Amino acid sequence: MSLPFPSSTPPGSSGIIYALVARRSVILAEHSNTTGNFQQITQAILEKIPPADSKLTYVYDRYLFHYISEGGVVYLCMSDDKFGRRIPFAFLQDLMERFIAAFTDAEIDGAPAYGLNSFARTIARQMDYYSRSPQVDAIRQAQGEISQVKDVMVQNIERVLERGDRIDILVDKTNTLNNAAFAFRKRSTALKRQFWWRNQKLMAIVVFAMLVFVYLLISSACGFPTWSKCRN
């Protein structure tokens, strides 16, 4: 069955769309930048993650689901395929460090579903930072804090879902326009600057041409090059 998507797709990448922290298959905190039914996909992934520590990327049409599982806690995010894997895994590593610092083992082990959803504010803030800041990847590489994503396995998510149990993923593109608008503003500013300089150059050429024309006109009237007519 084909996967339905809205007919219009914002230019470029939408970055990180959805992220969560879970204790095995129990979601403790989550945040989404848009609406859709991708929670069905993530729930299927959570139920299939092995108990041992692992990292993995699942491919699902134009979307990637990345996760880090460590100590029974899963840090998972969803992004579009144009966003790559390096930054999402840097985001997950950062999320894991912040989550461990925010809660004790007892709080994590004893929390019910969405019992630690106060952490959703942190998820939202870091999602926005990693999706929008162009310096993130360079900074993380310089600090050596990114695990080599080439060692992270990539699988098709169809392996997670039972045969004939394919889920149509619906993502509301209208709510991802914040990222598209941000990119549009940057392009608009650059375009305005480019047109301003072009107008300045054109104005300078016009002024120079007028000065040359006035000079030639006066020179012709005064008897160029001796200007004898004007001296008398």
Coordinates of N, CA and C in Angstrom, one line a residue:
M1 N 0.8 -1.2 0.0 CA 0.0 0.0 0.0 C 0.9 1.2 0.0
S2 N 0.6 2.2 -0.9 CA 1.4 3.4 -1.0 C 1.2 4.3 0.2
L3 N 2.2 5.1 0.5 CA 2.2 5.9 1.7 C 1.6 7.3 1.3
P4 N 0.5 7.8 1.9 CA 0.0 9.0 1.5 C 0.7 10.2 2.2
F5 N 1.1 11.2 1.4 CA 1.7 12.4 1.9 C 0.9 13.6 1.3
P6 N 1.0 14.7 2.0 CA 0.4 15.9 1.4 C 1.1 16.3 0.1
S7 N 0.3 16.9 -0.8 CA 0.8 17.2 -2.1 C 2.0 18.2 -2.1
S8 N 2.0 19.1 -1.2 CA 3.0 20.1 -1.1 C 4.0 19.8 0.0
T9 N 5.3 19.8 -0.3 CA 6.4 19.6 0.6 C 7.2 20.8 0.8
P10 N 7.5 21.3 2.0 CA 8.3 22.5 2.2 C 9.7 22.2 1.7
P11 N 10.3 23.3 1.1 CA 11.7 23.1 0.6 C 12.7 22.8 1.7
G12 N 13.7 21.9 1.3 CA 14.7 21.6 2.3 C 14.2 20.6 3.3
S13 N 14.9 20.6 4.4 CA 14.7 19.6 5.5 C 13.8 20.3 6.6
S14 N 13.0 19.4 7.2 CA 12.2 19.9 8.3 C 12.9 19.6 9.6
G15 N 14.0 19.0 9.6 CA 14.8 18.7 10.8 C 14.2 17.6 11.7
I16 N 14.3 17.7 13.0 CA 13.7 16.7 13.9 C 12.3 17.0 14.1
I17 N 11.4 16.1 13.8 CA 10.0 16.3 13.9 C 9.4 15.8 15.2
Y18 N 9.9 14.7 15.8 CA 9.3 14.1 16.9 C 10.4 13.4 17.7
A19 N 10.3 13.5 19.1 CA 11.3 12.8 19.9 C 10.6 12.4 21.2
L20 N 11.2 11.3 21.8 CA 10.6 10.8 23.1 C 11.7 10.2 23.9
V21 N 11.4 10.0 25.2 CA 12.2 9.2 26.1 C 11.3 8.1 26.7
A22 N 11.7 6.9 26.6 CA 10.9 5.8 27.1 C 11.7 4.8 28.0
R23 N 11.0 4.2 28.9 CA 11.6 3.1 29.7 C 11.1 1.8 29.0
R24 N 12.0 1.2 28.2 CA 11.6 0.1 27.4 C 10.4 0.6 26.5
S25 N 9.2 0.1 26.6 CA 8.1 0.5 25.7 C 7.2 1.5 26.3
V26 N 7.5 1.9 27.5 CA 6.7 2.9 28.2 C 7.2 4.3 28.0
I27 N 6.4 5.1 27.3 CA 6.9 6.5 27.0 C 6.8 7.4 28.3
L28 N 7.9 8.0 28.6 CA 8.0 8.8 29.8 C 7.8 10.3 29.5
A29 N 8.3 10.7 28.3 CA 8.2 12.1 27.9 C 8.3 12.1 26.4
E30 N 7.6 13.1 25.8 CA 7.7 13.2 24.3 C 7.3 14.6 23.9
H31 N 7.7 15.0 22.7 CA 7.3 16.2 22.1 C 7.3 16.1 20.6
S32 N 6.4 16.8 20.0 CA 6.2 16.8 18.5 C 6.1 18.2 18.0
N33 N 6.7 18.5 16.8 CA 6.5 19.8 16.2 C 5.4 19.8 15.3
T34 N 4.7 18.7 15.1 CA 3.6 18.7 14.2 C 2.6 17.6 14.6
T35 N 1.6 17.4 13.8 CA 0.6 16.3 14.2 C 0.7 15.2 13.1
G36 N 0.3 14.0 13.5 CA 0.3 12.9 12.6 C 0.1 11.6 13.4
N37 N 0.2 10.5 12.7 CA 0.1 9.2 13.4 C 1.4 8.4 13.5
F38 N 2.5 9.2 13.5 CA 3.8 8.5 13.6 C 4.0 7.9 15.0
Q39 N 3.2 8.2 16.0 CA 3.3 7.6 17.3 C 3.1 6.1 17.1
Q40 N 2.3 5.7 16.2 CA 2.0 4.2 15.9 C 3.3 3.5 15.5
I41 N 4.1 4.2 14.7 CA 5.4 3.7 14.2 C 6.3 3.5 15.4
T42 N 6.4 4.6 16.2 CA 7.4 4.6 17.3 C 7.0 3.6 18.3
Q43 N 5.7 3.4 18.6 CA 5.3 2.4 19.5 C 5.7 1.0 19.0
A44 N 5.6 0.7 17.8 CA 6.0 -0.6 17.2 C 7.5 -0.8 17.3
I45 N 8.3 0.3 17.1 CA 9.7 0.2 17.3 C 10.1 0.0 18.8
L46 N 9.5 0.7 19.7 CA 9.8 0.5 21.1 C 9.6 -1.0 21.6
E47 N 8.5 -1.6 21.0 CA 8.2 -2.9 21.5 C 9.2 -3.9 20.9
K48 N 10.0 -3.6 19.9 CA 10.9 -4.5 19.3 C 12.3 -4.3 19.7
I49 N 12.6 -3.2 20.4 CA 14.0 -2.9 20.8 C 14.5 -3.9 21.8
P50 N 15.6 -4.5 21.5 CA 16.2 -5.5 22.5 C 16.6 -4.9 23.8
P51 N 16.7 -5.7 24.9 CA 17.1 -5.1 26.2 C 18.5 -4.6 26.2
A52 N 19.4 -5.2 25.4 CA 20.8 -4.8 25.4 C 21.0 -3.4 24.8
D53 N 22.0 -2.7 25.3 CA 22.3 -1.4 24.7 C 22.5 -1.4 23.2
S54 N 21.9 -0.5 22.5 CA 22.0 -0.5 21.0 C 21.7 0.9 20.5
K55 N 22.1 1.0 19.2 CA 21.8 2.2 18.4 C 21.4 1.7 17.0
L56 N 20.4 2.4 16.5 CA 19.8 1.9 15.2 C 19.0 3.0 14.5
T57 N 19.0 3.0 13.2 CA 18.2 3.9 12.4 C 17.3 3.0 11.6
Y58 N 16.0 3.3 11.6 CA 15.0 2.7 10.8 C 14.6 3.7 9.7
V59 N 14.5 3.1 8.5 CA 14.1 3.9 7.3 C 12.6 3.6 7.0
Y60 N 11.9 4.7 6.9 CA 10.4 4.5 6.5 C 10.1 5.5 5.5
D61 N 10.1 5.1 4.2 CA 9.9 6.1 3.1 C 10.8 7.3 3.3
R62 N 10.2 8.5 3.4 CA 11.0 9.7 3.5 C 11.4 10.1 4.9
Y63 N 11.2 9.2 5.8 CA 11.5 9.5 7.2 C 12.5 8.5 7.8
L64 N 13.2 9.0 8.8 CA 14.2 8.2 9.5 C 13.8 8.2 11.0
F65 N 13.9 7.0 11.6 CA 13.6 6.9 13.1 C 15.0 6.4 13.7
H66 N 15.6 7.3 14.5 CA 16.8 7.0 15.2 C 16.6 6.7 16.6
Y67 N 17.4 5.8 17.2 CA 17.2 5.6 18.6 C 18.6 5.2 19.3
I68 N 18.7 5.6 20.5 CA 19.8 5.1 21.4 C 19.1 4.4 22.6
S69 N 19.5 3.2 22.8 CA 19.0 2.4 24.0 C 20.1 2.2 24.9
E70 N 20.0 2.7 26.1 CA 21.1 2.5 27.1 C 20.5 2.4 28.5
G71 N 20.9 1.3 29.2 CA 20.4 1.1 30.5 C 18.9 0.9 30.7
G72 N 18.3 0.4 29.6 CA 16.8 0.2 29.7 C 16.0 1.4 29.3
V73 N 16.7 2.5 29.0 CA 16.0 3.8 28.6 C 16.3 4.0 27.2
V74 N 15.2 4.3 26.4 CA 15.3 4.5 25.0 C 15.1 6.0 24.7
Y75 N 16.0 6.6 23.9 CA 15.9 7.9 23.4 C 15.7 7.9 21.9
L76 N 14.6 8.3 21.4 CA 14.2 8.1 20.0 C 13.7 9.4 19.4
C77 N 14.1 9.6 18.1 CA 13.6 10.8 17.4 C 13.3 10.4 16.0
M78 N 12.5 11.2 15.4 CA 12.0 11.0 14.0 C 12.4 12.3 13.2
S79 N 13.0 12.1 12.0 CA 13.4 13.3 11.2 C 13.1 12.9 9.7
D80 N 13.2 13.9 8.8 CA 13.0 13.5 7.4 C 14.4 13.1 6.9
D81 N 14.4 12.3 5.8 CA 15.6 11.7 5.3 C 16.7 12.7 4.9
K82 N 16.3 14.0 4.5 CA 17.2 15.0 4.1 C 18.1 15.5 5.2
F83 N 17.7 15.2 6.5 CA 18.4 15.7 7.6 C 19.6 14.9 8.0
G84 N 19.7 13.7 7.4 CA 20.8 12.8 7.6 C 20.7 12.2 9.0
R85 N 21.9 11.7 9.5 CA 21.9 10.9 10.7 C 22.8 11.5 11.8
R86 N 23.8 12.3 11.4 CA 24.8 12.8 12.3 C 24.2 13.7 13.4
I87 N 23.4 14.7 13.0 CA 22.8 15.6 13.9 C 21.7 14.9 14.8
P88 N 20.8 14.1 14.2 CA 19.9 13.4 15.1 C 20.5 12.6 16.2
F89 N 21.6 11.9 15.9 CA 22.3 11.1 16.9 C 23.0 12.0 17.9
A90 N 23.5 13.2 17.5 CA 24.1 14.1 18.4 C 23.0 14.7 19.3
F91 N 21.8 14.9 18.8 CA 20.6 15.4 19.6 C 20.3 14.3 20.6
L92 N 20.2 13.0 20.2 CA 19.8 12.0 21.1 C 20.9 11.8 22.2
Q93 N 22.2 11.9 21.9 CA 23.2 11.9 22.9 C 23.1 13.0 23.9
D94 N 22.8 14.2 23.4 CA 22.6 15.3 24.3 C 21.3 15.1 25.2
L95 N 20.3 14.6 24.6 CA 19.0 14.3 25.3 C 19.3 13.3 26.4
M96 N 20.0 12.3 26.1 CA 20.3 11.3 27.1 C 21.1 11.9 28.3
E97 N 22.1 12.7 28.1 CA 22.9 13.3 29.1 C 22.0 14.2 30.0
R98 N 21.1 15.0 29.4 CA 20.2 15.9 30.1 C 19.2 15.1 30.9
F99 N 18.7 14.0 30.4 CA 17.7 13.2 31.1 C 18.3 12.6 32.3
I100 N 19.4 12.0 32.2 CA 20.1 11.3 33.3 C 20.4 12.4 34.4
A101 N 20.8 13.6 34.0 CA 21.1 14.6 35.0 C 19.8 15.1 35.7
A102 N 18.7 15.0 35.0 CA 17.5 15.6 35.6 C 16.7 14.7 36.5
F103 N 16.9 13.3 36.3 CA 16.1 12.4 37.1 C 17.0 11.3 37.7
T104 N 16.6 10.8 38.9 CA 17.4 9.7 39.5 C 16.9 8.4 38.9
D105 N 17.7 7.3 39.2 CA 17.3 6.0 38.7 C 16.0 5.6 39.3
A106 N 15.7 5.9 40.6 CA 14.4 5.6 41.2 C 13.3 6.2 40.5
E107 N 13.4 7.5 40.2 CA 12.4 8.3 39.5 C 12.1 7.7 38.1
I108 N 13.2 7.3 37.4 CA 13.0 6.7 36.1 C 12.3 5.3 36.1
D109 N 12.8 4.5 37.1 CA 12.2 3.2 37.2 C 10.8 3.2 37.7
G110 N 10.4 4.1 38.5 CA 9.1 4.1 39.1 C 8.1 5.0 38.4
A111 N 8.5 5.7 37.4 CA 7.5 6.6 36.7 C 6.5 5.9 35.8
P112 N 5.3 6.3 35.9 CA 4.3 5.7 35.0 C 4.4 6.3 33.6
A113 N 3.5 5.9 32.7 CA 3.5 6.4 31.3 C 3.3 8.0 31.4
Y114 N 4.2 8.7 30.8 CA 4.2 10.2 30.7 C 4.4 10.8 32.1
G115 N 4.9 10.0 33.0 CA 5.1 10.5 34.4 C 6.2 11.5 34.5
L116 N 7.1 11.5 33.5 CA 8.2 12.5 33.5 C 8.1 13.5 32.3
N117 N 6.8 13.8 32.0 CA 6.6 14.6 30.8 C 7.0 16.1 31.0
S118 N 7.4 16.4 32.2 CA 8.0 17.8 32.4 C 9.2 17.9 31.6
F119 N 9.9 16.8 31.3 CA 11.1 16.8 30.4 C 10.8 17.2 29.0
A120 N 9.5 17.2 28.6 CA 9.1 17.6 27.3 C 9.5 19.0 26.9
R121 N 9.6 19.9 27.9 CA 10.1 21.2 27.6 C 11.6 21.2 27.1
T122 N 12.3 20.4 27.8 CA 13.7 20.2 27.3 C 13.8 19.6 26.0
I123 N 13.0 18.6 25.7 CA 13.0 17.9 24.4 C 12.7 19.0 23.3
A124 N 11.6 19.8 23.6 CA 11.2 20.8 22.6 C 12.3 21.8 22.3
R125 N 13.0 22.3 23.4 CA 14.1 23.3 23.2 C 15.2 22.7 22.4
Q126 N 15.6 21.5 22.8 CA 16.8 20.9 22.0 C 16.4 20.5 20.6
M127 N 15.2 20.1 20.4 CA 14.7 19.8 19.0 C 14.9 21.1 18.2
D128 N 14.4 22.2 18.7 CA 14.5 23.4 18.0 C 15.9 23.8 17.7
Y129 N 16.8 23.7 18.7 CA 18.2 24.0 18.6 C 18.9 23.2 17.5
Y130 N 18.7 21.9 17.6 CA 19.4 21.0 16.7 C 18.8 21.1 15.3
S131 N 17.6 21.5 15.1 CA 17.0 21.6 13.8 C 17.3 22.9 13.1
R132 N 17.6 23.9 13.9 CA 17.7 25.2 13.3 C 19.2 25.7 13.2
S133 N 20.0 25.3 14.2 CA 21.3 25.9 14.3 C 22.3 25.3 13.3
P134 N 22.9 26.0 12.4 CA 23.8 25.4 11.4 C 25.2 25.1 12.0
Q135 N 25.4 25.6 13.2 CA 26.7 25.3 13.9 C 26.8 24.0 14.6
V136 N 25.6 23.4 14.8 CA 25.5 22.2 15.7 C 26.5 21.1 15.2
D137 N 26.4 20.8 14.0 CA 27.2 19.7 13.5 C 28.7 19.9 13.6
A138 N 29.2 21.2 13.2 CA 30.6 21.5 13.3 C 31.1 21.5 14.7
I139 N 30.3 22.1 15.7 CA 30.7 22.1 17.1 C 30.8 20.7 17.6
R140 N 29.8 19.9 17.4 CA 29.8 18.5 17.9 C 31.0 17.8 17.4
Q141 N 31.4 17.9 16.1 CA 32.5 17.2 15.6 C 33.8 17.7 16.2
A142 N 33.9 19.0 16.4 CA 35.1 19.6 17.0 C 35.3 19.1 18.4
Q143 N 34.2 18.9 19.2 CA 34.3 18.5 20.5 C 34.4 17.0 20.6
G144 N 34.3 16.3 19.5 CA 34.4 14.8 19.5 C 33.3 14.1 20.3
E145 N 32.1 14.7 20.3 CA 31.0 14.2 21.1 C 30.0 13.4 20.2
I146 N 30.3 13.2 18.9 CA 29.4 12.5 18.1 C 30.0 11.1 17.9
S147 N 29.2 10.1 18.2 CA 29.6 8.7 17.9 C 29.6 8.5 16.3
Q148 N 30.4 7.7 15.9 CA 30.5 7.5 14.4 C 29.3 6.8 13.9
V149 N 28.4 7.6 13.2 CA 27.1 7.0 12.8 C 27.3 5.9 11.7
K150 N 28.5 5.9 11.1 CA 28.7 4.8 10.1 C 28.7 3.4 10.8
D151 N 28.8 3.4 12.1 CA 28.8 2.1 12.8 C 27.3 1.8 13.2
V152 N 26.4 2.7 13.0 CA 25.0 2.5 13.4 C 24.3 1.8 12.3
M153 N 23.7 0.7 12.7 CA 23.0 -0.1 11.7 C 21.8 0.7 11.1
V154 N 21.4 0.4 9.9 CA 20.3 1.0 9.3 C 19.4 -0.2 8.7
Q155 N 18.1 -0.2 9.2 CA 17.2 -1.2 8.7 C 16.0 -0.6 8.2
N156 N 15.3 -1.3 7.3 CA 14.0 -0.9 6.8 C 13.0 -1.2 7.9
I157 N 12.1 -0.3 8.2 CA 11.2 -0.5 9.3 C 10.2 -1.6 9.0
E158 N 10.1 -2.0 7.8 CA 9.2 -3.1 7.5 C 9.5 -4.4 8.3
R159 N 10.8 -4.5 8.7 CA 11.2 -5.7 9.5 C 10.5 -5.6 10.9
V160 N 10.2 -4.4 11.4 CA 9.6 -4.3 12.7 C 8.1 -4.6 12.6
L161 N 7.5 -4.2 11.6 CA 6.1 -4.4 11.5 C 5.7 -5.8 11.0
E162 N 4.6 -6.4 11.4 CA 4.2 -7.7 11.0 C 3.8 -7.6 9.5
R163 N 3.9 -8.8 8.8 CA 3.5 -8.8 7.4 C 2.0 -8.4 7.3
G164 N 1.8 -7.5 6.4 CA 0.4 -7.0 6.1 C 0.0 -6.0 7.2
D165 N 0.9 -5.5 8.0 CA 0.5 -4.6 9.1 C 1.1 -3.2 8.9
R166 N 1.4 -2.9 7.6 CA 2.0 -1.6 7.3 C 1.1 -0.5 7.8
I167 N 1.8 0.5 8.3 CA 1.1 1.7 8.9 C 1.3 2.9 8.0
D168 N 0.2 3.5 7.5 CA 0.4 4.7 6.7 C 0.7 5.9 7.7
I169 N 1.9 6.5 7.4 CA 2.3 7.6 8.3 C 1.9 8.9 7.7
L170 N 1.2 9.6 8.5 CA 0.6 10.9 8.1 C 1.3 12.0 9.0
V171 N 1.9 12.9 8.3 CA 2.6 14.0 8.9 C 2.0 15.3 8.4
D172 N 1.5 16.1 9.3 CA 0.9 17.4 9.0 C 2.0 18.4 8.6
K173 N 2.1 18.6 7.3 CA 3.2 19.5 6.8 C 2.9 20.9 7.1
T174 N 1.7 21.3 7.4 CA 1.4 22.7 7.6 C 2.0 23.2 8.9
N175 N 2.2 22.3 9.9 CA 2.8 22.6 11.2 C 4.3 22.6 11.1
T176 N 4.9 22.1 10.1 CA 6.3 22.1 9.9 C 6.8 23.4 9.2
L177 N 5.9 24.3 8.9 CA 6.3 25.5 8.1 C 7.1 26.5 9.0
N178 N 7.2 26.3 10.3 CA 8.0 27.1 11.1 C 9.5 27.0 10.6
N179 N 9.9 25.8 10.4 CA 11.3 25.6 9.9 C 11.4 26.2 8.5
A180 N 10.4 25.9 7.6 CA 10.5 26.4 6.3 C 10.5 28.0 6.2
A181 N 9.6 28.6 7.1 CA 9.6 30.0 7.2 C 10.9 30.6 7.6
F182 N 11.6 29.9 8.6 CA 12.9 30.4 9.1 C 13.9 30.4 7.9
A183 N 13.9 29.3 7.1 CA 14.8 29.2 6.0 C 14.4 30.3 5.0
F184 N 13.1 30.5 4.8 CA 12.7 31.5 3.8 C 13.1 32.9 4.2
R185 N 13.0 33.2 5.5 CA 13.5 34.5 5.9 C 15.0 34.8 5.7
K186 N 15.8 33.7 5.9 CA 17.2 33.8 5.6 C 17.5 34.1 4.2
R187 N 16.7 33.3 3.3 CA 16.9 33.5 1.9 C 16.5 34.9 1.4
S188 N 15.3 35.4 2.0 CA 14.8 36.7 1.7 C 15.8 37.8 2.1
T189 N 16.4 37.7 3.2 CA 17.4 38.7 3.7 C 18.6 38.7 2.7
A190 N 19.1 37.5 2.3 CA 20.2 37.5 1.4 C 19.8 38.0 0.0
L191 N 18.6 37.8 -0.4 CA 18.1 38.3 -1.7 C 18.0 39.8 -1.6
K192 N 17.4 40.3 -0.5 CA 17.3 41.8 -0.4 C 18.7 42.4 -0.4
R193 N 19.6 41.8 0.3 CA 21.0 42.4 0.3 C 21.6 42.4 -1.1
Q194 N 21.3 41.3 -1.8 CA 21.9 41.2 -3.2 C 21.3 42.3 -4.1
F195 N 19.9 42.5 -4.0 CA 19.3 43.5 -4.9 C 19.7 44.9 -4.5
W196 N 20.0 45.1 -3.2 CA 20.4 46.4 -2.7 C 21.8 46.8 -3.4
W197 N 22.7 45.8 -3.3 CA 24.0 46.1 -3.9 C 23.9 46.3 -5.4
R198 N 23.0 45.5 -6.1 CA 22.8 45.7 -7.5 C 22.3 47.1 -7.8
N199 N 21.3 47.5 -7.0 CA 20.8 48.9 -7.2 C 21.9 50.0 -7.0
Q200 N 22.7 49.7 -6.0 CA 23.8 50.7 -5.7 C 24.7 50.8 -6.9
K201 N 25.1 49.6 -7.4 CA 26.0 49.6 -8.6 C 25.4 50.3 -9.8
L202 N 24.1 50.0 -10.0 CA 23.4 50.6 -11.1 C 23.3 52.1 -11.0
M203 N 23.0 52.6 -9.8 CA 23.0 54.0 -9.5 C 24.3 54.7 -9.7
A204 N 25.4 54.0 -9.3 CA 26.8 54.6 -9.5 C 27.1 54.7 -11.0
I205 N 26.7 53.7 -11.8 CA 26.9 53.7 -13.2 C 26.2 54.9 -13.8
V206 N 24.9 55.1 -13.4 CA 24.1 56.2 -14.0 C 24.7 57.5 -13.7
V207 N 25.1 57.7 -12.4 CA 25.7 59.0 -12.0 C 27.0 59.2 -12.7
F208 N 27.8 58.2 -12.9 CA 29.1 58.3 -13.6 C 28.8 58.7 -15.1
A209 N 27.8 58.1 -15.7 CA 27.5 58.3 -17.1 C 27.0 59.8 -17.3
M210 N 26.2 60.2 -16.3 CA 25.7 61.6 -16.4 C 26.9 62.6 -16.2
L211 N 27.8 62.4 -15.3 CA 29.0 63.2 -15.2 C 29.8 63.3 -16.4
V212 N 30.0 62.1 -17.1 CA 30.8 62.1 -18.3 C 30.0 62.9 -19.4
F213 N 28.7 62.7 -19.5 CA 27.9 63.4 -20.5 C 28.0 64.9 -20.3
V214 N 27.9 65.4 -19.0 CA 28.0 66.8 -18.7 C 29.4 67.4 -19.1
Y215 N 30.4 66.6 -18.7 CA 31.8 67.0 -19.0 C 32.0 67.1 -20.5
L216 N 31.5 66.1 -21.3 CA 31.6 66.2 -22.8 C 30.9 67.4 -23.3
L217 N 29.7 67.7 -22.8 CA 28.9 68.8 -23.3 C 29.5 70.1 -23.1
I218 N 30.1 70.3 -21.8 CA 30.8 71.5 -21.5 C 32.1 71.6 -22.3
S219 N 32.8 70.5 -22.5 CA 34.0 70.5 -23.3 C 33.7 70.9 -24.7
S220 N 32.7 70.4 -25.3 CA 32.3 70.7 -26.6 C 32.0 72.2 -26.8
A221 N 31.3 72.8 -25.8 CA 30.9 74.2 -25.9 C 32.1 75.1 -25.7
C222 N 33.1 74.7 -24.9 CA 34.2 75.5 -24.5 C 35.4 75.3 -25.4
G223 N 35.3 74.4 -26.4 CA 36.5 74.2 -27.3 C 37.5 73.3 -26.7
F224 N 37.1 72.1 -26.5 CA 38.0 71.0 -26.0 C 39.1 70.8 -27.0
P225 N 40.4 70.6 -26.6 CA 40.9 70.5 -25.3 C 41.4 71.7 -24.6
T226 N 41.5 72.9 -25.4 CA 42.1 74.1 -24.9 C 41.2 74.9 -24.0
W227 N 39.9 74.7 -24.2 CA 38.8 75.4 -23.5 C 39.0 76.9 -23.7
S228 N 39.4 77.3 -24.9 CA 39.7 78.7 -25.2 C 38.4 79.6 -25.2
K229 N 37.3 79.0 -25.6 CA 36.1 79.8 -25.7 C 35.6 80.2 -24.3
C230 N 35.8 79.3 -23.4 CA 35.3 79.6 -22.0 C 36.3 80.6 -21.3
R231 N 37.6 80.6 -21.7 CA 38.6 81.5 -21.1 C 38.3 82.9 -21.5
N232 N 37.9 83.1 -22.7 CA 37.7 84.5 -23.2 C 36.4 85.0 -22.6

